[in-house]
Coordinates of C-alpha atoms in Angstrom, one line a residue:
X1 CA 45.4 40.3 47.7
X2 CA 42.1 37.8 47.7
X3 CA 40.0 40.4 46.5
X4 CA 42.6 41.6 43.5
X5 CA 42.6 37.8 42.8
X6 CA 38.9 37.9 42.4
X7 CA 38.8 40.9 40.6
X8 CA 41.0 39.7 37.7
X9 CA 39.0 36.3 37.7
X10 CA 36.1 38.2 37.3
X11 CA 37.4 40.6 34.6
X12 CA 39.0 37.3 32.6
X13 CA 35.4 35.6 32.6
X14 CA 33.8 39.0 31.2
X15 CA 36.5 39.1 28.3
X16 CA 35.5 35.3 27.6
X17 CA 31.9 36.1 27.4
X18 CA 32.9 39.1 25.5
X19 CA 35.4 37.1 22.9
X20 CA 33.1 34.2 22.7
X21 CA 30.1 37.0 21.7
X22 CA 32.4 38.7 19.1
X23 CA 33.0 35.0 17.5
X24 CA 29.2 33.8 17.6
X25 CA 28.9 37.3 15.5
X26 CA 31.1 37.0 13.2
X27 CA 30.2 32.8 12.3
X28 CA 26.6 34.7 11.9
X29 CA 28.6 37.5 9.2
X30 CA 30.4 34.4 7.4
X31 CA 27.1 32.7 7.3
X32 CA 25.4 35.3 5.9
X33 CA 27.9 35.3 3.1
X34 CA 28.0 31.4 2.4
X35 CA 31.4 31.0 4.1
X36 CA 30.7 27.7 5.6
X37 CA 33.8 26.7 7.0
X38 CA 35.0 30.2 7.6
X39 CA 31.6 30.2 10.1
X40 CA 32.4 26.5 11.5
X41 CA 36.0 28.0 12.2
X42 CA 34.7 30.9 14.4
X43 CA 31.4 28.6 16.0
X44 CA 34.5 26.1 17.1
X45 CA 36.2 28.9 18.9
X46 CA 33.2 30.0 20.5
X47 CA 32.0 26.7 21.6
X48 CA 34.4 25.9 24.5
X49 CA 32.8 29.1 26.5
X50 CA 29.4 28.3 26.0
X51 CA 29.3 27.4 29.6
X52 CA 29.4 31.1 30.6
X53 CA 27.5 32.1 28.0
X54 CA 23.9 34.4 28.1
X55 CA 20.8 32.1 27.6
X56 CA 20.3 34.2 24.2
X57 CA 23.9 33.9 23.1
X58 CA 23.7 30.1 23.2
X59 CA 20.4 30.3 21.3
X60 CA 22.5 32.1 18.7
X61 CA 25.4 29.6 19.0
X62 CA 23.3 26.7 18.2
X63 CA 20.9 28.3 15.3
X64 CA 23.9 29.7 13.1
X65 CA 26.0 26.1 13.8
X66 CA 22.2 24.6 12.5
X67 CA 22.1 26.9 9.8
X68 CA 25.7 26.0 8.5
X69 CA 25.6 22.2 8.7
X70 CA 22.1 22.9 6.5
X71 CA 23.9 25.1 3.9
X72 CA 27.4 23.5 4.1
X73 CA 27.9 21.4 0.1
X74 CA 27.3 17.5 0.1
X75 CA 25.3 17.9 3.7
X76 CA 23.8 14.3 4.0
X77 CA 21.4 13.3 6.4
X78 CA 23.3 12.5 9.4
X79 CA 24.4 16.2 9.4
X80 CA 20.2 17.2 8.7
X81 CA 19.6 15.5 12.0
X82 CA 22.3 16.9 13.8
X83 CA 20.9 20.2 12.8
X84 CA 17.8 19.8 14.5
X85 CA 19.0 18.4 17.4
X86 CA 21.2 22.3 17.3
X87 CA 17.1 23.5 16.8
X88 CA 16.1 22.1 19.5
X89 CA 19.1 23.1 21.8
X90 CA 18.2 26.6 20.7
X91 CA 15.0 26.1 21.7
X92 CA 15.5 25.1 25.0
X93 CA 18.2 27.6 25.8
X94 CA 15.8 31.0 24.3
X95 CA 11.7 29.3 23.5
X96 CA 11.4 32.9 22.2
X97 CA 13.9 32.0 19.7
X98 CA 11.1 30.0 17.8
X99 CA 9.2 33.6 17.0
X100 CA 13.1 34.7 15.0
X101 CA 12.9 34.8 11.3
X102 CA 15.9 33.0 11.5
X103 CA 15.0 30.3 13.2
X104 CA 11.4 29.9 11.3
X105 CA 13.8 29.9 7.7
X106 CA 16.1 27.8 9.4
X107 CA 13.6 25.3 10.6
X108 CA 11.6 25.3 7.2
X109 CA 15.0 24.7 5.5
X110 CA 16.0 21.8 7.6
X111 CA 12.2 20.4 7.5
X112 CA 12.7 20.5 3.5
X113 CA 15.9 18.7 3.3
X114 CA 14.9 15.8 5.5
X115 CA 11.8 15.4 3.7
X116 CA 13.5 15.5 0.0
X117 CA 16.1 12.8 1.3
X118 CA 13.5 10.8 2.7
X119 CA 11.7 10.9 -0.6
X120 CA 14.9 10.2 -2.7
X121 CA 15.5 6.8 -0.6
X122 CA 11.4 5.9 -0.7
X123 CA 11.5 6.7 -5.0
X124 CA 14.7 4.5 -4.7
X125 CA 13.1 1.5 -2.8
X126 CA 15.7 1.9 -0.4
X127 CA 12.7 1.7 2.1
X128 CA 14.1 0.6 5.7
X129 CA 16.1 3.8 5.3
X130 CA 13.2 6.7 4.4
X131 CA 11.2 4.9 7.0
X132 CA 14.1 6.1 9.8
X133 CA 14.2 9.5 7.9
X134 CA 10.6 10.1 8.1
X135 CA 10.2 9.5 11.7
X136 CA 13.3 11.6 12.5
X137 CA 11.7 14.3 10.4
X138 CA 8.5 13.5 12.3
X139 CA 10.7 14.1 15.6
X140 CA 11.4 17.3 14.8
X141 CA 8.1 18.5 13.2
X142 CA 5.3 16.9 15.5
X143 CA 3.0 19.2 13.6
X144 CA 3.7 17.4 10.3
X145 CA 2.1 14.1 11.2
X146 CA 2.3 13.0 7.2
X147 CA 6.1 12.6 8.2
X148 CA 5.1 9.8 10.3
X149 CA 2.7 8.3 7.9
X150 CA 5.2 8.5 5.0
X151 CA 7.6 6.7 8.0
X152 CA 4.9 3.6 8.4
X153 CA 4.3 3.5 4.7
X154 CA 7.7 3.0 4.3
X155 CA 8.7 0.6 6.5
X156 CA 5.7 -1.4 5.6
X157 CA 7.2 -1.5 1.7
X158 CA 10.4 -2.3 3.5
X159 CA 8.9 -5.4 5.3
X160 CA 10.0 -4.4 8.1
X161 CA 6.5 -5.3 9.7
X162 CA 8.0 -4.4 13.4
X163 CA 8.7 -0.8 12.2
X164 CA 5.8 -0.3 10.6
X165 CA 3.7 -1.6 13.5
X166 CA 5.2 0.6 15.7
X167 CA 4.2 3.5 13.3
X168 CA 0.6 2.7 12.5
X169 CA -0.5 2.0 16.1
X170 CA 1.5 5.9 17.0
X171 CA -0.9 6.9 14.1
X172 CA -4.0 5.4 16.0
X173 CA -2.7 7.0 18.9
X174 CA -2.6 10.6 18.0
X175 CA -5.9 10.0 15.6
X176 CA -4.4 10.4 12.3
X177 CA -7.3 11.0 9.5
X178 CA -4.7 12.6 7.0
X179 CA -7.3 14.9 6.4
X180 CA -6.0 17.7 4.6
X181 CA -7.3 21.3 3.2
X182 CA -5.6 22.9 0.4
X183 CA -6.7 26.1 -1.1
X184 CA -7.1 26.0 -5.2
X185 CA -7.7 27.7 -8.2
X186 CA -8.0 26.5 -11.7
X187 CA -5.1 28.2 -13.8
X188 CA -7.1 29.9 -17.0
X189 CA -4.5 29.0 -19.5
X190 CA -3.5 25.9 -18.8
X191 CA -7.0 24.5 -17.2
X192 CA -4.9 23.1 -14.8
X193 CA -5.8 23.1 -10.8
X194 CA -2.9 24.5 -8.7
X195 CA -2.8 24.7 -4.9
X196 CA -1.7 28.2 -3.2
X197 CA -0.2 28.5 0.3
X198 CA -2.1 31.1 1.5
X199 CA -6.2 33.0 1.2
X200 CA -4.1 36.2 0.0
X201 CA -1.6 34.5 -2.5
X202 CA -4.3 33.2 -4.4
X203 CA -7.0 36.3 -4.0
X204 CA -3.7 38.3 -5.9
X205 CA -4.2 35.2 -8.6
X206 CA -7.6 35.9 -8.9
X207 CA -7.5 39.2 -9.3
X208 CA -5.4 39.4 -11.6
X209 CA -7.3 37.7 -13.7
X210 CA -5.1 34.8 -14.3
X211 CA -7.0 32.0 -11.9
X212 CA -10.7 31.1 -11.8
X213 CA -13.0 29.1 -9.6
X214 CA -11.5 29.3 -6.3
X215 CA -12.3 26.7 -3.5
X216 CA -11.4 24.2 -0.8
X217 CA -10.5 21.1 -1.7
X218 CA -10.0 18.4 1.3
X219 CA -8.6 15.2 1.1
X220 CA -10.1 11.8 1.9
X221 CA -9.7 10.4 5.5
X222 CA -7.2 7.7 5.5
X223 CA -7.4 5.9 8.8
X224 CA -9.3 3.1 6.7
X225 CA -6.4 2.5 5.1
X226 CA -4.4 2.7 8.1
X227 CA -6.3 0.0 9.9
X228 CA -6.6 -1.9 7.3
X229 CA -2.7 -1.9 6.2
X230 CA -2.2 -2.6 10.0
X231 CA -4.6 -5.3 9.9
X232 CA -2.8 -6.9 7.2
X233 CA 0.9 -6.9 8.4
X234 CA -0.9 -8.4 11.7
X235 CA -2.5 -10.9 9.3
X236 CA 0.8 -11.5 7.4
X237 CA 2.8 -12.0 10.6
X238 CA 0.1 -14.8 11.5
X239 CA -1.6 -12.5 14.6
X240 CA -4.9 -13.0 13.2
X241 CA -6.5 -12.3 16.8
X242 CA -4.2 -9.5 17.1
X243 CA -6.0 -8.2 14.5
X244 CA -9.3 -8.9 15.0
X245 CA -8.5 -7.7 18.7
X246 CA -7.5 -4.1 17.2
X247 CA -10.4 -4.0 15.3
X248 CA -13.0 -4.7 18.1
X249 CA -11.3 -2.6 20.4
X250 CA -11.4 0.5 18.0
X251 CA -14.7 -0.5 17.4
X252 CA -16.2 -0.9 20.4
X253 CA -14.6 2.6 21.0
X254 CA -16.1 3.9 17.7
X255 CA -19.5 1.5 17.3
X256 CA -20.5 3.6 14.4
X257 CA -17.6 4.3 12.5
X258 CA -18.7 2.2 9.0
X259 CA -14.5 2.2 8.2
X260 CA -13.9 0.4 11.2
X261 CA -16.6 -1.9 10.4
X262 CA -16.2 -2.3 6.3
X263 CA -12.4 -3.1 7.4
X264 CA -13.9 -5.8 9.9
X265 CA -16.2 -7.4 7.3
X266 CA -12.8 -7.5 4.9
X267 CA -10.6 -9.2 7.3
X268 CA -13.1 -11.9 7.8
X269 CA -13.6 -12.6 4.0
X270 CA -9.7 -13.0 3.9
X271 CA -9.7 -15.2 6.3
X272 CA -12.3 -17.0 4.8
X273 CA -14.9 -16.5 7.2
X274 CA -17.8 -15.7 4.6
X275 CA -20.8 -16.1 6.9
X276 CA -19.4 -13.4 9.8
X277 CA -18.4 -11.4 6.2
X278 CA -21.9 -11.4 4.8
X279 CA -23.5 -10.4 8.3
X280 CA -21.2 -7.1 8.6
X281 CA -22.0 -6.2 5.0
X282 CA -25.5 -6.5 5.7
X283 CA -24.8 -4.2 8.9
X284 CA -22.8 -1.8 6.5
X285 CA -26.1 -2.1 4.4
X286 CA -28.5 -0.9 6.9
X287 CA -26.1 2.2 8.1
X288 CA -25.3 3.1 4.3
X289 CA -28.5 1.4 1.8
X290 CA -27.8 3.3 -0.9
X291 CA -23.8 2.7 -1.2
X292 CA -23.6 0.4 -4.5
X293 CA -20.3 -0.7 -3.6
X294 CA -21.7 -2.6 -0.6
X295 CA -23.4 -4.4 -2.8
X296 CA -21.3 -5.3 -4.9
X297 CA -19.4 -7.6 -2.6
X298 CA -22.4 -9.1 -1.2
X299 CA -22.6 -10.2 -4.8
X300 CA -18.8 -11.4 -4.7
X301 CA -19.4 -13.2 -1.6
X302 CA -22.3 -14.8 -3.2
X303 CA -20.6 -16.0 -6.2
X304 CA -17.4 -17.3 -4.7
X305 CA -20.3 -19.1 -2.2
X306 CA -22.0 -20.5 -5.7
X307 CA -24.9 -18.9 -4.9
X308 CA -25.2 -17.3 -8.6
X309 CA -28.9 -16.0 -8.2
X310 CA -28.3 -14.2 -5.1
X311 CA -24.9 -12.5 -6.6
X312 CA -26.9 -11.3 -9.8
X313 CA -29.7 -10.3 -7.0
X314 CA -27.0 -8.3 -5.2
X315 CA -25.4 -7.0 -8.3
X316 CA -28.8 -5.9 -9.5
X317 CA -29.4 -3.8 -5.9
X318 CA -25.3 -2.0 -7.0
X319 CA -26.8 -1.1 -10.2
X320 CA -29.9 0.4 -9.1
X321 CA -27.9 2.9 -7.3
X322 CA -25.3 3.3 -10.3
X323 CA -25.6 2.3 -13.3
X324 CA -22.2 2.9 -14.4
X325 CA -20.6 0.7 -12.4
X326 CA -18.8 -1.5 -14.5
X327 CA -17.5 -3.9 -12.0
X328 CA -21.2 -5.0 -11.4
X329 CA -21.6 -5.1 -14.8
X330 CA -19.2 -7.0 -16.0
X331 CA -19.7 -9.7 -12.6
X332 CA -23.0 -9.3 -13.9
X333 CA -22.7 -10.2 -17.6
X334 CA -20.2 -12.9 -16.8
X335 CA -22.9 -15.0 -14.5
X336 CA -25.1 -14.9 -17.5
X337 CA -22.9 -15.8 -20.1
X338 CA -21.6 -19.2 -17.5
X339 CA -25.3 -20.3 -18.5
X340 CA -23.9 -20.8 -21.8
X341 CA -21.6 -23.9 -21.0
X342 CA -24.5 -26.6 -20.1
X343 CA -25.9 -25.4 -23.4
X344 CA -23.6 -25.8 -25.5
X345 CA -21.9 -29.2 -24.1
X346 CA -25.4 -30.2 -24.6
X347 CA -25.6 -29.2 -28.3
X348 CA -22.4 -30.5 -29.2
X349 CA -23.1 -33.6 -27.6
X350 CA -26.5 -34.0 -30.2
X351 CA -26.8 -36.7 -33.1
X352 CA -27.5 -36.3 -36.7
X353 CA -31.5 -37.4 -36.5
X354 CA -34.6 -34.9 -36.9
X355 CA -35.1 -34.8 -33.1
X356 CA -31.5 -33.8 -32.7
X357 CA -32.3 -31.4 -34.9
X358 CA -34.8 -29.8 -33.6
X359 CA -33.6 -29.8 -29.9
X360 CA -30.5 -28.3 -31.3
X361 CA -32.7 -25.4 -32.4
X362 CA -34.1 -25.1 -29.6
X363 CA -31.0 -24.6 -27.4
X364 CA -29.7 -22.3 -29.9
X365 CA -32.6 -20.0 -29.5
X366 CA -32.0 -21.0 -25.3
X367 CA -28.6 -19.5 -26.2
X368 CA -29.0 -16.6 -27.9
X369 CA -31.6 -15.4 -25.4
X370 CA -28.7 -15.7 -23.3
X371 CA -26.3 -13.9 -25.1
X372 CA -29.0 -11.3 -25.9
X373 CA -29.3 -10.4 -22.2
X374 CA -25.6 -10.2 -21.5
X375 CA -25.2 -7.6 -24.2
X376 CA -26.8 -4.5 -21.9
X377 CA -24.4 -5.3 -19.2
X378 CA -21.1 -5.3 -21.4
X379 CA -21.9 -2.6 -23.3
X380 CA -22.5 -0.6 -20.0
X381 CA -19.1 -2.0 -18.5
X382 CA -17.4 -0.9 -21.9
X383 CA -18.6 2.6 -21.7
X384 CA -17.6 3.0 -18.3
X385 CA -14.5 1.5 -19.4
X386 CA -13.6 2.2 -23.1
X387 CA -9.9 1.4 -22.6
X388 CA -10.2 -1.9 -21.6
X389 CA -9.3 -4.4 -24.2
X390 CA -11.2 -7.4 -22.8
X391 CA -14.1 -6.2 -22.7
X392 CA -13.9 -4.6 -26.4
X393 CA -12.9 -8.3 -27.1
X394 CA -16.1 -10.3 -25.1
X395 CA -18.5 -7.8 -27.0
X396 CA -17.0 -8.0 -30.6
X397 CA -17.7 -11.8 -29.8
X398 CA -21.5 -11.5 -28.7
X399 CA -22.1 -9.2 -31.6
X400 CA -21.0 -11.5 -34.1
X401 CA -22.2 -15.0 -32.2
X402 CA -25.5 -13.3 -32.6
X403 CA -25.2 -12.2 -36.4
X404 CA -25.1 -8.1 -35.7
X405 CA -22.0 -8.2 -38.3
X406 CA -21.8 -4.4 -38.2
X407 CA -21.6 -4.0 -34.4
X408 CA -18.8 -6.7 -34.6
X409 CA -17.2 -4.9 -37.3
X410 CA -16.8 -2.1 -35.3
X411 CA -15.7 -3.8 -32.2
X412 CA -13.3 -5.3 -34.2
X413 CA -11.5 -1.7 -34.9
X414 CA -11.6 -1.0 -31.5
X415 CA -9.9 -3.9 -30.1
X416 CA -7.6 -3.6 -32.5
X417 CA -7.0 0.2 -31.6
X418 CA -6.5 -0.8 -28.1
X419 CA -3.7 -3.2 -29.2
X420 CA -2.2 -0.2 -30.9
X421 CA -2.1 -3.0 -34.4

């Protein structure tokens, strides 16, 4: 009698297994078909033998329940994450699972989703929230480490300085560069540069004829940005050594990384430290003497020290090495044109007599040598910069303080075309 017992337990466990198989089958058919609830119907009735069940079966279970929460209508993003917690329970149960076209168009699907709701809340400023749906994303998809970039980027927005701490230092930790390759070819009829997923996707481009000039194009490395961001909530939470303590630390790790330095010398200018600022500018300068940029703020530094002479000397140096840059410039034309003020105080303060007279020509000669040399500089900033209004508006002025009516003349239209009058 014990063993007919046991025989009929036995036979009831394998018409469970074999009911709770048919049911995991047929969720998969209604699935297939877009029956969503038809498939959460069967899934339900298959769940309470999941104990029982095959390692594979489970697998199964859990990727069609993912793949139904993903494709049910007015899925939000509480039902995305629920999803990939079903990913990973499929995972565990079958790792093979993961090699399934199923699960790889399953995953993808779920990956897009949580990444398009995360971008809806960041486009909507609702920040605090993309930051959570970013790292969740980034919870799922380790691989995709712009998930938890997006996530620190957000939360920083957000102000939620705690969050975004968190996110940057996990950043650090895993060496985040956000270096990226994409593969491109310029589109022949539009002239436009598109980015192709794959080598063969955009040979088939190129042979067809439609595409042209294919190459590589990598991003820039963002962990200057990173540190620098981090530096600044640090600064903004009043943890000043906090973040001079990150920066010497990653430093002393990294003694010739010119980011980690550059970021250095610009957390000591904010804090007002300009002789520390100047020395690690001048380090910058002897790793990188032909940057023009590092010049350039030496010249800031200069100027905001009053030490005009040793600016123009420094924006000089940024202009030797481009002479486009209209920042230096413009820096450059505006310390000049400052010589002006004594000058002219002085010549308004004159009298009526002959000596007056003649000192007053003198200074106005003084001041149109002045105005003379300014003119290179501005004109250079202009053509760097042809849309900007201000300078249009400082050169018309020169041109016609210094009687060059037809350069003013045409000034004149320009500014005015910039004002869209």
């Amino acid at each position: 009698m014990k063993n007919t017992v046991l025989m009929a337990g036995a036979l009831l466990v394998a018409m469970g297994a074999f009911a709770q198989k048919k049911e995991i089958k047929k969720a998969d058919k209604a699935l297939q078909s877009g029956d969503y609830n038809e498939a959460m119907t069967y899934l339900s009735q298959a769940e309470p033998m999941l104990g029982s069940a095959d390692d594979d079966e489970k697998a199964d279970f859990y990727l069609i329940r993912a793949g139904v929460m993903l494709g049910k209508p007015g899925a939000d993003f509480s039902q995305y994450a629920k999803a990939g917690e079903d990913l990973e329970k499929a995972k565990a149960a079958d790792p093979s699972i993961e090699n399934d076209d199923a699960y790889a168009q399953t995953f993808l699907k779920l990956r897009e989703k949580m990444e398009n709701s995360a971008m809806n809340d960041f486009n909507s400023k609702n920040f605090k929230m993309a930051a959570e749906k970013y790292e969740k994303a980034y919870a799922l998809s380790k691989s995709d480490t712009i998930f938890l970039a997006n996530a620190a980027i957000s939360a920083k927005n957000g102000q939620d300085y705690d969050m975004a701490v968190k996110f940057y230092n996990q950043l650090l930790d895993i060496g985040y560069t956000g270096i990226q390759s994409q593969l491109v070819a310029t589109n022949k009829e539009t002239g436009e540069e598109e980015a192709f997923g794959s080598v063969s996707q955009r040979d088939l481009m190129l042979k067809a004829g439609t595409h042209t000039n294919p190459r590589t194009k990598v991003s820039e490395n963002q962990q200057e940005d990173i540190v620098r961001n981090l530096t600044q909530i640090y600064i903004q939470q009043g943890k000043t050594e906090k973040a001079l303590d990150l920066l010497k630390g990653l430093r002393a790790k990294n003694p010739d990384d010119m980011i980690l330095l550059r970021t250095e010398a610009d957390l000591y200018y904010e804090m007002g430290d300009k002789e520390t600022y100047n020395k690690l500018i001048s380090e910058l300068i002897a790793k990188d003497p032909e940057n023009p940029e590092l010049y350039f703020n030496l010249g800031v530094a200069s100027a905001e020290n009053g030490n005009v002479e040793k600016a123009m000397e420094y924006y000089r140096e940024a202009l030797k090495r481009d002479p486009g840059y209209a920042s230096a410039n413009i820096n450059m034309a505006s310390l000049i044109l400052d010589k002006q003020t004594p000058i002219v105080e002085e010549m308004n303060a004159l009298g009526t007599s002959r000596e007056d007279f003649k000192k007053y020509d003198a200074l106005k000669i003084e001041l149109t040598k002045i105005q003379e040399s300014s003119v290179p500089y501005l004109e250079a900033a202009f053509q760097a910069r042809p849309d900007n209004v201000e300078y249009a508006r400082t050169l018309m002025n020169i041109y016609s303080q210094l009687g060059q009516e037809a350069k003013a003349s045409a000034m004149k239209a320009k500014v005015q075309e910039l004002e869209g009058q």
